[in-house]
GROMACS .gro file of C-alpha atoms in nm:
model
  336
    1MET     CA    1   8.606   7.586   9.718
    2ILE     CA    2   8.471   7.604   9.366
    3PRO     CA    3   8.094   7.663   9.407
    4VAL     CA    4   7.910   7.362   9.249
    5LEU     CA    5   7.626   7.589   9.136
    6ALA     CA    6   7.861   7.811   8.944
    7ILE     CA    7   8.006   7.509   8.763
    8ALA     CA    8   7.651   7.385   8.672
    9MET     CA    9   7.539   7.727   8.544
   10ASN     CA   10   7.844   7.819   8.352
   11PRO     CA   11   8.094   7.529   8.322
   12PHE     CA   12   8.292   7.680   8.031
   13LYS     CA   13   8.358   7.998   8.229
   14VAL     CA   14   8.466   7.814   8.532
   15LEU     CA   15   8.696   7.592   8.331
   16TYR     CA   16   8.835   7.890   8.165
   17GLU     CA   17   8.901   8.057   8.489
   18GLU     CA   18   9.063   7.740   8.637
   19LEU     CA   19   9.281   7.704   8.334
   20ILE     CA   20   9.398   8.068   8.363
   21SER     CA   21   9.460   8.026   8.737
   22PHE     CA   22   9.664   7.697   8.677
   23LEU     CA   23   9.879   7.859   8.403
   24GLY     CA   24   9.942   8.168   8.624
   25ILE     CA   25   9.885   8.412   8.359
   26ASP     CA   26   9.617   8.632   8.528
   27SER     CA   27   9.845   8.937   8.570
   28TRP     CA   28   9.975   8.907   8.208
   29LEU     CA   29   9.626   8.915   8.070
   30GLU     CA   30   9.553   9.216   8.278
   31MET     CA   31   9.854   9.400   8.150
   32PHE     CA   32   9.778   9.304   7.790
   33LYS     CA   33   9.417   9.435   7.830
   34SER     CA   34   9.525   9.760   8.000
   35GLY     CA   35   9.849   9.819   7.808
   36ASN     CA   36  10.008   9.919   8.136
   37TYR     CA   37  10.324   9.730   8.209
   38SER     CA   38  10.446   9.950   8.493
   39ASN     CA   39  10.366   9.676   8.740
   40LEU     CA   40  10.669   9.488   8.608
   41LEU     CA   41  10.882   9.747   8.783
   42THR     CA   42  10.751   9.631   9.129
   43LEU     CA   43  10.850   9.328   9.322
   44ASN     CA   44  10.485   9.190   9.323
   45GLY     CA   45  10.470   9.251   8.949
   46ILE     CA   46  10.789   9.061   8.898
   47LEU     CA   47  10.668   8.770   9.113
   48SER     CA   48  10.346   8.759   8.931
   49ALA     CA   49  10.534   8.759   8.592
   50ILE     CA   50  10.728   8.454   8.693
   51GLY     CA   51  10.412   8.273   8.792
   52PRO     CA   52  10.365   8.093   8.459
   53LEU     CA   53  10.721   7.952   8.466
   54ILE     CA   54  10.655   7.609   8.608
   55PRO     CA   55  10.330   7.539   8.409
   56LEU     CA   56  10.514   7.650   8.096
   57LEU     CA   57  10.797   7.400   8.185
   58LEU     CA   58  10.542   7.135   8.238
   59LEU     CA   59  10.395   7.187   7.893
   60ILE     CA   60  10.738   7.184   7.735
   61GLU     CA   61  10.820   6.858   7.919
   62ILE     CA   62  10.497   6.708   7.781
   63PHE     CA   63  10.559   6.836   7.431
   64ARG     CA   64  10.917   6.710   7.431
   65ALA     CA   65  10.795   6.363   7.548
   66VAL     CA   66  10.547   6.362   7.268
   67VAL     CA   67  10.807   6.456   7.003
   68TYR     CA   68  11.050   6.198   7.124
   69LYS     CA   69  10.770   5.928   7.148
   70LYS     CA   70  10.820   5.899   7.522
   71PHE     CA   71  10.493   6.040   7.634
   72LYS     CA   72  10.272   5.814   7.847
   73ILE     CA   73   9.933   5.935   7.957
   74GLU     CA   74   9.964   5.724   8.272
   75ASP     CA   75  10.262   5.932   8.389
   76TYR     CA   76  10.039   6.237   8.427
   77LYS     CA   77   9.691   6.104   8.477
   78VAL     CA   78   9.678   6.059   8.866
   79PRO     CA   79   9.875   6.380   8.939
   80PHE     CA   80   9.616   6.558   8.724
   81PHE     CA   81   9.320   6.394   8.906
   82ILE     CA   82   9.480   6.481   9.237
   83PHE     CA   83   9.523   6.841   9.137
   84VAL     CA   84   9.148   6.867   9.028
   85PHE     CA   85   9.037   6.701   9.351
   86ASN     CA   86   9.246   6.937   9.565
   87ARG     CA   87   9.106   7.235   9.387
   88PHE     CA   88   8.766   7.128   9.500
   89VAL     CA   89   8.838   7.049   9.864
   90SER     CA   90   9.129   7.268   9.991
   91ARG     CA   91   9.146   7.576   9.784
   92PHE     CA   92   9.184   7.830  10.074
   93ILE     CA   93   9.288   7.612  10.372
   94SER     CA   94   9.663   7.680  10.349
   95ILE     CA   95   9.608   8.056  10.331
   96ALA     CA   96   9.395   8.045  10.646
   97VAL     CA   97   9.664   7.829  10.826
   98VAL     CA   98   9.951   8.066  10.737
   99ALA     CA   99   9.737   8.375  10.851
  100PHE     CA  100   9.646   8.187  11.174
  101SER     CA  101  10.020   8.094  11.252
  102ILE     CA  102  10.122   8.461  11.191
  103GLY     CA  103   9.858   8.597  11.406
  104MET     CA  104   9.924   8.354  11.686
  105PHE     CA  105  10.305   8.364  11.704
  106GLU     CA  106  10.420   8.701  11.573
  107LYS     CA  107  10.411   8.860  11.916
  108PHE     CA  108  10.647   8.589  12.054
  109ALA     CA  109  10.916   8.643  11.781
  110ILE     CA  110  11.267   8.626  11.939
  111ILE     CA  111  11.395   8.909  11.714
  112LYS     CA  112  11.256   9.161  11.467
  113THR     CA  113  11.370   9.152  11.101
  114SER     CA  114  11.313   9.363  10.789
  115PHE     CA  115  11.299   9.300  10.409
  116THR     CA  116  11.676   9.348  10.351
  117TRP     CA  117  11.933   9.122  10.178
  118TYR     CA  118  12.105   9.013  10.493
  119TRP     CA  119  11.781   8.929  10.670
  120LEU     CA  120  11.672   8.743  10.351
  121ILE     CA  121  11.981   8.517  10.406
  122TYR     CA  122  11.891   8.461  10.771
  123GLY     CA  123  11.526   8.416  10.678
  124TYR     CA  124  11.607   8.150  10.405
  125ILE     CA  125  11.825   7.939  10.650
  126VAL     CA  126  11.545   7.947  10.902
  127TRP     CA  127  11.287   7.864  10.631
  128GLU     CA  128  11.500   7.576  10.512
  129PHE     CA  129  11.533   7.446  10.871
  130SER     CA  130  11.150   7.465  10.918
  131HIS     CA  131  11.105   7.279  10.587
  132PHE     CA  132  11.354   7.018  10.686
  133ILE     CA  133  11.158   6.963  11.020
  134TYR     CA  134  10.819   6.931  10.838
  135HIS     CA  135  10.966   6.710  10.575
  136TYR     CA  136  11.154   6.489  10.816
  137LEU     CA  137  10.843   6.428  11.019
  138ALA     CA  138  10.652   6.357  10.712
  139HIS     CA  139  10.871   6.058  10.649
  140LYS     CA  140  10.912   5.954  11.018
  141VAL     CA  141  10.573   5.972  11.163
  142ARG     CA  142  10.332   5.725  11.015
  143LEU     CA  143  10.024   5.955  11.040
  144PHE     CA  144  10.214   6.232  10.857
  145TRP     CA  145  10.339   5.980  10.604
  146CYS     CA  146   9.982   5.890  10.521
  147LEU     CA  147   9.953   6.244  10.407
  148HIS     CA  148  10.296   6.272  10.232
  149SER     CA  149  10.289   5.934  10.058
  150THR     CA  150  10.049   6.062   9.788
  151HIS     CA  151  10.336   6.275   9.653
  152HIS     CA  152  10.581   5.972   9.651
  153ALA     CA  153  10.341   5.722   9.506
  154PRO     CA  154  10.410   5.794   9.123
  155GLU     CA  155  10.662   5.559   8.977
  156ASN     CA  156  10.816   5.828   8.748
  157MET     CA  157  10.934   6.186   8.778
  158ASN     CA  158  10.781   6.487   8.596
  159LEU     CA  159  10.673   6.837   8.678
  160SER     CA  160  10.309   6.722   8.725
  161ILE     CA  161  10.421   6.546   9.048
  162THR     CA  162  10.463   6.897   9.215
  163TYR     CA  163  10.079   6.903   9.211
  164ALA     CA  164  10.030   6.560   9.363
  165HIS     CA  165   9.979   6.607   9.729
  166PHE     CA  166   9.709   6.498   9.986
  167PHE     CA  167   9.481   6.793  10.043
  168LEU     CA  168   9.576   6.817  10.424
  169GLU     CA  169   9.959   6.809  10.373
  170ALA     CA  170  10.002   7.173  10.276
  171PRO     CA  171   9.812   7.305  10.584
  172TYR     CA  172  10.000   7.077  10.819
  173ALA     CA  173  10.334   7.169  10.653
  174ASP     CA  174  10.247   7.545  10.667
  175VAL     CA  175  10.165   7.532  11.037
  176ILE     CA  176  10.523   7.390  11.111
  177ARG     CA  177  10.712   7.613  10.860
  178THR     CA  178  10.524   7.938  10.932
  179SER     CA  179  10.523   7.895  11.309
  180ILE     CA  180  10.901   7.831  11.323
  181CYS     CA  181  10.990   8.116  11.091
  182ILE     CA  182  10.762   8.366  11.269
  183LEU     CA  183  10.896   8.259  11.610
  184ALA     CA  184  11.243   8.309  11.477
  185GLY     CA  185  11.171   8.668  11.383
  186VAL     CA  186  11.112   8.625  10.995
  187ASN     CA  187  10.874   8.902  10.917
  188PRO     CA  188  10.569   8.828  10.707
  189PRO     CA  189  10.652   9.014  10.387
  190LEU     CA  190  10.998   8.850  10.384
  191LEU     CA  191  10.839   8.512  10.473
  192PHE     CA  192  10.602   8.543  10.176
  193PHE     CA  193  10.891   8.627   9.939
  194ILE     CA  194  11.085   8.323  10.062
  195MET     CA  195  10.777   8.101  10.014
  196PHE     CA  196  10.741   8.226   9.657
  197VAL     CA  197  11.116   8.160   9.564
  198ASP     CA  198  11.107   7.819   9.762
  199GLY     CA  199  10.784   7.717   9.604
  200THR     CA  200  10.905   7.784   9.252
  201TRP     CA  201  11.230   7.605   9.301
  202GLY     CA  202  11.046   7.327   9.483
  203ALA     CA  203  10.835   7.272   9.172
  204PHE     CA  204  11.132   7.299   8.928
  205ILE     CA  205  11.332   7.006   9.111
  206HIS     CA  206  11.052   6.773   9.009
  207ALA     CA  207  11.168   6.818   8.645
  208GLY     CA  208  11.187   6.472   8.497
  209GLU     CA  209  11.434   6.302   8.270
  210ASN     CA  210  11.215   6.407   7.961
  211ILE     CA  211  11.308   6.765   7.996
  212LEU     CA  212  11.635   6.740   8.205
  213PRO     CA  213  11.812   6.407   8.150
  214ASP     CA  214  12.097   6.510   8.377
  215GLY     CA  215  11.948   6.680   8.688
  216ARG     CA  216  12.283   6.771   8.844
  217LEU     CA  217  12.296   7.121   8.682
  218GLY     CA  218  12.678   7.117   8.656
  219PHE     CA  219  12.871   7.295   8.944
  220LEU     CA  220  12.538   7.384   9.118
  221ASN     CA  221  12.507   7.019   9.230
  222LYS     CA  222  12.786   7.093   9.482
  223ILE     CA  223  12.616   7.420   9.614
  224ILE     CA  224  12.249   7.366   9.622
  225LEU     CA  225  11.979   7.099   9.616
  226THR     CA  226  11.921   7.005   9.249
  227PRO     CA  227  11.669   6.790   9.060
  228SER     CA  228  11.916   6.513   9.086
  229HIS     CA  229  11.904   6.532   9.456
  230HIS     CA  230  11.537   6.534   9.468
  231ARG     CA  231  11.520   6.232   9.238
  232VAL     CA  232  11.706   6.057   9.506
  233HIS     CA  233  11.454   6.167   9.760
  234HIS     CA  234  11.180   6.021   9.561
  235ALA     CA  235  11.353   5.699   9.525
  236ARG     CA  236  11.275   5.355   9.697
  237ASN     CA  237  11.619   5.215   9.649
  238PRO     CA  238  11.743   5.122   9.992
  239LEU     CA  239  12.046   5.356   9.968
  240TYR     CA  240  11.831   5.655   9.874
  241MET     CA  241  11.541   5.613  10.111
  242ASP     CA  242  11.467   5.906  10.344
  243ARG     CA  243  11.744   6.130  10.209
  244ASN     CA  244  11.763   6.489  10.095
  245PHE     CA  245  11.478   6.659  10.287
  246CYS     CA  246  11.580   7.010  10.212
  247ASN     CA  247  11.440   7.209   9.921
  248LEU     CA  248  11.707   7.464   9.793
  249LEU     CA  249  11.985   7.490  10.050
  250ASN     CA  250  12.097   7.144  10.155
  251ILE     CA  251  12.287   7.259  10.455
  252TRP     CA  252  12.055   7.100  10.711
  253ASP     CA  253  12.075   6.767  10.527
  254ARG     CA  254  12.451   6.785  10.554
  255ILE     CA  255  12.436   6.876  10.920
  256PHE     CA  256  12.187   6.618  11.022
  257GLY     CA  257  12.353   6.337  10.797
  258THR     CA  258  12.063   6.280  10.556
  259PHE     CA  259  12.241   6.408  10.244
  260GLN     CA  260  12.278   6.160   9.970
  261ILE     CA  261  12.409   6.224   9.604
  262GLU     CA  262  12.274   6.032   9.300
  263ARG     CA  263  12.514   5.750   9.200
  264GLY     CA  264  12.556   5.689   8.830
  265GLU     CA  265  12.573   5.309   8.892
  266LEU     CA  266  12.251   5.298   9.091
  267PRO     CA  267  11.950   5.420   8.881
  268VAL     CA  268  11.672   5.583   9.069
  269GLU     CA  269  11.359   5.356   9.121
  270TYR     CA  270  11.075   5.591   9.180
  271GLY     CA  271  10.774   5.517   9.412
  272ILE     CA  272  10.710   5.371   9.761
  273THR     CA  273  10.796   5.035   9.891
  274ARG     CA  274  10.429   4.922   9.963
  275LYS     CA  275  10.269   4.732   9.664
  276ILE     CA  276  10.055   4.978   9.502
  277ASN     CA  277   9.851   5.055   9.181
  278PRO     CA  278  10.004   5.392   9.075
  279GLN     CA  279   9.731   5.437   8.822
  280ASN     CA  280   9.449   5.409   9.080
  281PHE     CA  281   9.366   5.742   9.225
  282TRP     CA  282   9.206   5.601   9.539
  283ASP     CA  283   9.502   5.383   9.616
  284VAL     CA  284   9.748   5.663   9.560
  285TYR     CA  285   9.540   5.918   9.755
  286PHE     CA  286   9.398   5.709  10.049
  287GLY     CA  287   9.592   5.380  10.031
  288GLU     CA  288   9.838   5.444  10.309
  289ILE     CA  289   9.546   5.568  10.536
  290ILE     CA  290   9.359   5.237  10.476
  291VAL     CA  291   9.669   5.035  10.551
  292LEU     CA  292   9.736   5.238  10.872
  293TRP     CA  293   9.369   5.179  10.980
  294HIS     CA  294   9.406   4.793  10.942
  295ASP     CA  295   9.744   4.799  11.145
  296VAL     CA  296   9.590   5.004  11.428
  297LYS     CA  297   9.267   4.784  11.434
  298LYS     CA  298   9.465   4.455  11.465
  299ALA     CA  299   9.745   4.596  11.706
  300PRO     CA  300   9.718   4.456  12.054
  301GLY     CA  301   9.654   4.712  12.320
  302ILE     CA  302   9.619   5.089  12.330
  303LYS     CA  303  10.007   5.161  12.343
  304ASN     CA  304  10.065   4.959  12.026
  305LYS     CA  305   9.773   5.126  11.845
  306PHE     CA  306   9.916   5.479  11.917
  307LEU     CA  307  10.264   5.360  11.823
  308TYR     CA  308  10.153   5.254  11.480
  309ILE     CA  309  10.023   5.609  11.438
  310LEU     CA  310  10.333   5.794  11.579
  311MET     CA  311  10.631   5.553  11.481
  312PRO     CA  312  10.802   5.551  11.138
  313PRO     CA  313  10.635   5.362  10.840
  314GLY     CA  314  10.733   4.999  10.860
  315TRP     CA  315  10.739   4.984  11.245
  316SER     CA  316  10.578   4.669  11.380
  317HIS     CA  317  10.467   4.565  11.738
  318ASP     CA  318  10.629   4.236  11.695
  319GLY     CA  319  10.983   4.382  11.635
  320GLN     CA  320  10.997   4.283  11.275
  321HIS     CA  321  11.052   4.636  11.157
  322LYS     CA  322  11.075   4.733  10.783
  323THR     CA  323  11.145   5.105  10.846
  324ALA     CA  324  11.358   5.300  10.592
  325ARG     CA  325  11.644   5.302  10.860
  326VAL     CA  326  11.639   4.926  10.893
  327ILE     CA  327  11.625   4.860  10.518
  328ARG     CA  328  11.906   5.119  10.440
  329ASN     CA  329  12.135   4.973  10.723
  330ARG     CA  330  12.080   4.615  10.596
  331TYR     CA  331  12.175   4.726  10.248
  332LEU     CA  332  12.492   4.910  10.370
  333ALA     CA  333  12.588   4.608  10.579
  334GLY     CA  334  12.554   4.391  10.283
  335LYS     CA  335  12.788   4.610  10.082
  336LYS     CA  336  13.073   4.572  10.326
   0.00000   0.00000   0.00000
């Protein structure tokens, strides 16, 4: 957490350090100062050098929107507020959770792996499975959706959306993903490398139409999960709801039947189905939690109260369900 006293005493220094951290250029500045670029010959050096890629693309995206007179401050305002808020309240929680999960489960790993290309393939498939599990639960368990909905609330797509998360979502996600990977034998150095690659790609697939009008990426659209697939995931169109949970390798979406391509005749409508003010930080960040609280409070009996917490969003104790599955099935039935 950023010390409040430090901000009060030297606000410009703190802002400078936060800006450098956001841009990911710490290692570049150190190399420029020292004149020693040998670190670029190491894996850690290469990973650090790639760090500024997503912030740079975000700046290019904003610049391009300004040039083509498509820039709207409201498209970036709430994600920016969320990023700043999360920097204050959850700076080190995810790191601690990952370390805890490794320490807790490494001794129970079913196999032992090493940092080699063939174990990298194995590790990435396992990681993608763990990501699918976390992401699927985030959409299918109401409590977890309250954490994840912040990311889906914006009604546009741009790279700033990658920073729009409820502060507890990353720790909960990392508990699931790290625990599964460690139990499956993915060793920590390999896991950290996979996390870096997946995090970078996971940020890139939020590239919006301003910088990437066609998110299909040519032939890659048939091989990996592209920005086009992830735009479908962020859609509230009935056909697109609760699809494409994977991040890079979409094999698990294909296996579990949640894969959906973007259709040219069906433009993506971003956002969530609940009526929301996407420009209101409090509604975007806490809105789903407040709605859940009201549903639980008015639900008859203890069983129904717990079911509102554990069942998918849209579940109702009176049987008038409006879950993503129900809405999608009705849409498909109407198209027959």
